[in-house]
Coordinates of C-alpha atoms in Angstrom, one line a residue:
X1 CA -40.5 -10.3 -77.1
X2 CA -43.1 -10.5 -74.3
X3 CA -41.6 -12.4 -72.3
X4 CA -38.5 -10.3 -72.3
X5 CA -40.0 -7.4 -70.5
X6 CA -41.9 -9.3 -67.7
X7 CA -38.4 -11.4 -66.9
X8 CA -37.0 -8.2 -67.0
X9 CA -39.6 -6.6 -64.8
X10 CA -39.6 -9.7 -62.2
X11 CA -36.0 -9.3 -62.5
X12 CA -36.5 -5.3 -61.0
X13 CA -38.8 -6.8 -59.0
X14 CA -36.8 -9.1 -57.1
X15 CA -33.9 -6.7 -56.7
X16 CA -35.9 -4.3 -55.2
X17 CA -37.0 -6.9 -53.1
X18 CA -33.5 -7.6 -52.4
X19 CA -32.8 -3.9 -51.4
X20 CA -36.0 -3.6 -48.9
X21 CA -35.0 -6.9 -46.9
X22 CA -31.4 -5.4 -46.8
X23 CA -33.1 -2.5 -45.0
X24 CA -34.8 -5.4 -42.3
X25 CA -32.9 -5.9 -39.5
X26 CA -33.5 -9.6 -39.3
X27 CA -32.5 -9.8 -35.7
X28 CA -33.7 -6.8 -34.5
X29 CA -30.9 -5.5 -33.6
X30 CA -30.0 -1.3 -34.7
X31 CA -27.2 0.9 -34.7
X32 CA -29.2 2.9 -31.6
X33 CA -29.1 -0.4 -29.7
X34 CA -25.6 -1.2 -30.4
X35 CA -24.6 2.4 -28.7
X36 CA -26.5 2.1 -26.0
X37 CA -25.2 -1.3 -24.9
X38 CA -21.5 0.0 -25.6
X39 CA -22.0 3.0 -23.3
X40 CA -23.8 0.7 -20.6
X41 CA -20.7 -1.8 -20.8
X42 CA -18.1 1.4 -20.1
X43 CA -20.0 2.5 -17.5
X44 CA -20.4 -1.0 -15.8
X45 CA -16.2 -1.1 -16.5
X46 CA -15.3 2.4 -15.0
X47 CA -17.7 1.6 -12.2
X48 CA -16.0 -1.9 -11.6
X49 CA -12.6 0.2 -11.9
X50 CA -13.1 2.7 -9.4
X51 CA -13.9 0.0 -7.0
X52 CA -11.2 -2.0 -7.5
X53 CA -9.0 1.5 -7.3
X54 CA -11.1 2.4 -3.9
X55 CA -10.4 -1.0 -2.4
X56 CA -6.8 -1.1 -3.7
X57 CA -6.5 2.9 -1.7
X58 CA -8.4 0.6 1.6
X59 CA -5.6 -1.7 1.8
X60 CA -2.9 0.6 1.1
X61 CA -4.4 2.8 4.3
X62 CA -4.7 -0.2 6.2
X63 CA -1.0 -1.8 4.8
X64 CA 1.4 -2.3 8.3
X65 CA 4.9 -2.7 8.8
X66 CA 7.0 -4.6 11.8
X67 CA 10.0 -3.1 12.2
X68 CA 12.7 -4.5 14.7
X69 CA 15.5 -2.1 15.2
X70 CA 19.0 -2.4 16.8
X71 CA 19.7 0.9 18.9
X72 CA 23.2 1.3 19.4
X73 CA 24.4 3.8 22.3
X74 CA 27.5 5.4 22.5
X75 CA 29.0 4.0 25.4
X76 CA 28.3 1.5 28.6
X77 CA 26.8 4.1 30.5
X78 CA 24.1 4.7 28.5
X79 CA 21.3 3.6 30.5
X80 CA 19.4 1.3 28.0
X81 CA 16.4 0.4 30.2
X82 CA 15.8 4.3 30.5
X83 CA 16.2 5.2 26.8
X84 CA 14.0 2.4 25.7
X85 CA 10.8 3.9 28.0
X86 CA 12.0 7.6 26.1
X87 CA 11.5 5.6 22.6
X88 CA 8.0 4.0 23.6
X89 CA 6.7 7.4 24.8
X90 CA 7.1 8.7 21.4
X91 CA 3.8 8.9 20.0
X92 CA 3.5 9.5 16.4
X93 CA 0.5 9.2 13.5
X94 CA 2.2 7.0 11.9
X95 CA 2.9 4.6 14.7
X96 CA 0.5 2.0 15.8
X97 CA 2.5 0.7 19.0
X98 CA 5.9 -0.3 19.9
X99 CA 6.5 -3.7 21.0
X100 CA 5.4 -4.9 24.4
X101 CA 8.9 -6.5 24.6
X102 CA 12.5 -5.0 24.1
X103 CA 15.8 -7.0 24.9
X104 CA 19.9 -6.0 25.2
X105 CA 22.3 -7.8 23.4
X106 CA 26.0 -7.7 23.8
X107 CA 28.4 -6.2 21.4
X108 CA 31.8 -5.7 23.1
X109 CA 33.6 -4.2 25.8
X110 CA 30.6 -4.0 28.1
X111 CA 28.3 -1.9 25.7
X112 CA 25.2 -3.6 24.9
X113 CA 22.2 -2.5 22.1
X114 CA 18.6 -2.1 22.0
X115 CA 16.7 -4.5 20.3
X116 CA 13.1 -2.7 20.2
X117 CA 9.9 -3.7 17.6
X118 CA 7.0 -0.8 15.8
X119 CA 4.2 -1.2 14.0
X120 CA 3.5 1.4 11.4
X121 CA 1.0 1.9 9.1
X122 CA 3.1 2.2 5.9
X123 CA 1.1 5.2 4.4
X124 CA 2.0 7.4 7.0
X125 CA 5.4 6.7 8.2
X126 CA 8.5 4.8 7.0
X127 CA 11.3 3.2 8.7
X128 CA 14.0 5.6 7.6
X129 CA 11.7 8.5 8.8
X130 CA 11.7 7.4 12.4
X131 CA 15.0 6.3 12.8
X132 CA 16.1 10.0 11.8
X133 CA 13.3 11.0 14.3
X134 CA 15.0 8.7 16.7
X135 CA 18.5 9.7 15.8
X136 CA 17.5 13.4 16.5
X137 CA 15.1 13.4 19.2
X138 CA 18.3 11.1 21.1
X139 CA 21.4 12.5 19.3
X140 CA 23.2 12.2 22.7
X141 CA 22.5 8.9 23.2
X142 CA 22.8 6.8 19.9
X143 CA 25.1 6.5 18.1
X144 CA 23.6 4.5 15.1
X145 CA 19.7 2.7 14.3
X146 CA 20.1 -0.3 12.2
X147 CA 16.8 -2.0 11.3
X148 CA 17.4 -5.7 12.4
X149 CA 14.3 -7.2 10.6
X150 CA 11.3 -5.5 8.3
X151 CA 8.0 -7.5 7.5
X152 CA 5.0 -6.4 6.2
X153 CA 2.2 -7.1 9.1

């Protein structure tokens, strides 16, 4: 009968044992830690984020266009060499420069078109924008804008 009680009390002993070293943190690590780490990882994550997104907004703002249109005037008389310096003199936000070069092509009966080049910065202007600029600025003089070739610069 005595030995009953003193297994039994060993027995108490070692669960409460048990209990403390589930308390002990063998690796030193707490729920505190954990939290802190978490909320340093998002940060380093939005931070990393919002520069991708800034550098992503750079190279949209710096994002160019080559655009090679084919003017079309009404008729032969249309003095092409005279529209074209008209064209170059517009001078838009949106425009980086025109072409140093331009060149007529035939199309029939004596009429030739305009074969002029742009650079825009794609955030602030778009093809179809300046040829309705074009189209309205020169309504007397073209009769259609065609864009020959478009490549990102």
């Amino acid at each position: 009968a005595s030995c009953l009680p003193a297994a039994a009390a060993t027995t108490s002993a070692a669960a409460a044992a048990a209990d403390d070293d589930s308390d002990d943190d063998l690796f030193g690590d707490s729920d505190e830690d954990d939290a802190a780490a978490a909320a340093a990882v998002k940060a380093k994550l939005a931070a990393k984020q919002e520069a991708a997104a800034q550098s992503l907004k750079d190279k949209e703002a710096k994002a160019r266009s080559m655009i090679v249109y084919e003017v079309k005037p009404y008729d032969a008389e249309t003095d092409l060499e005279e529209l074209c310096k008209k064209i170059k003199a517009i001078d838009l936000e949106g425009i980086q420069n025109w072409g140093q070069e331009h060149k007529f092509e035939e199309i029939a009966y004596g009429v030739q078109k305009l074969i002029i080049s742009v650079i825009v910065f794609d955030q602030k202007t778009g093809a179809d924008e300046l040829i309705e600029l074009l189209m309205d600025k020169f309504e007397d003089e073209i009769q259609s804008i065609d864009i020959q070739a478009f490549s990102k610069v």
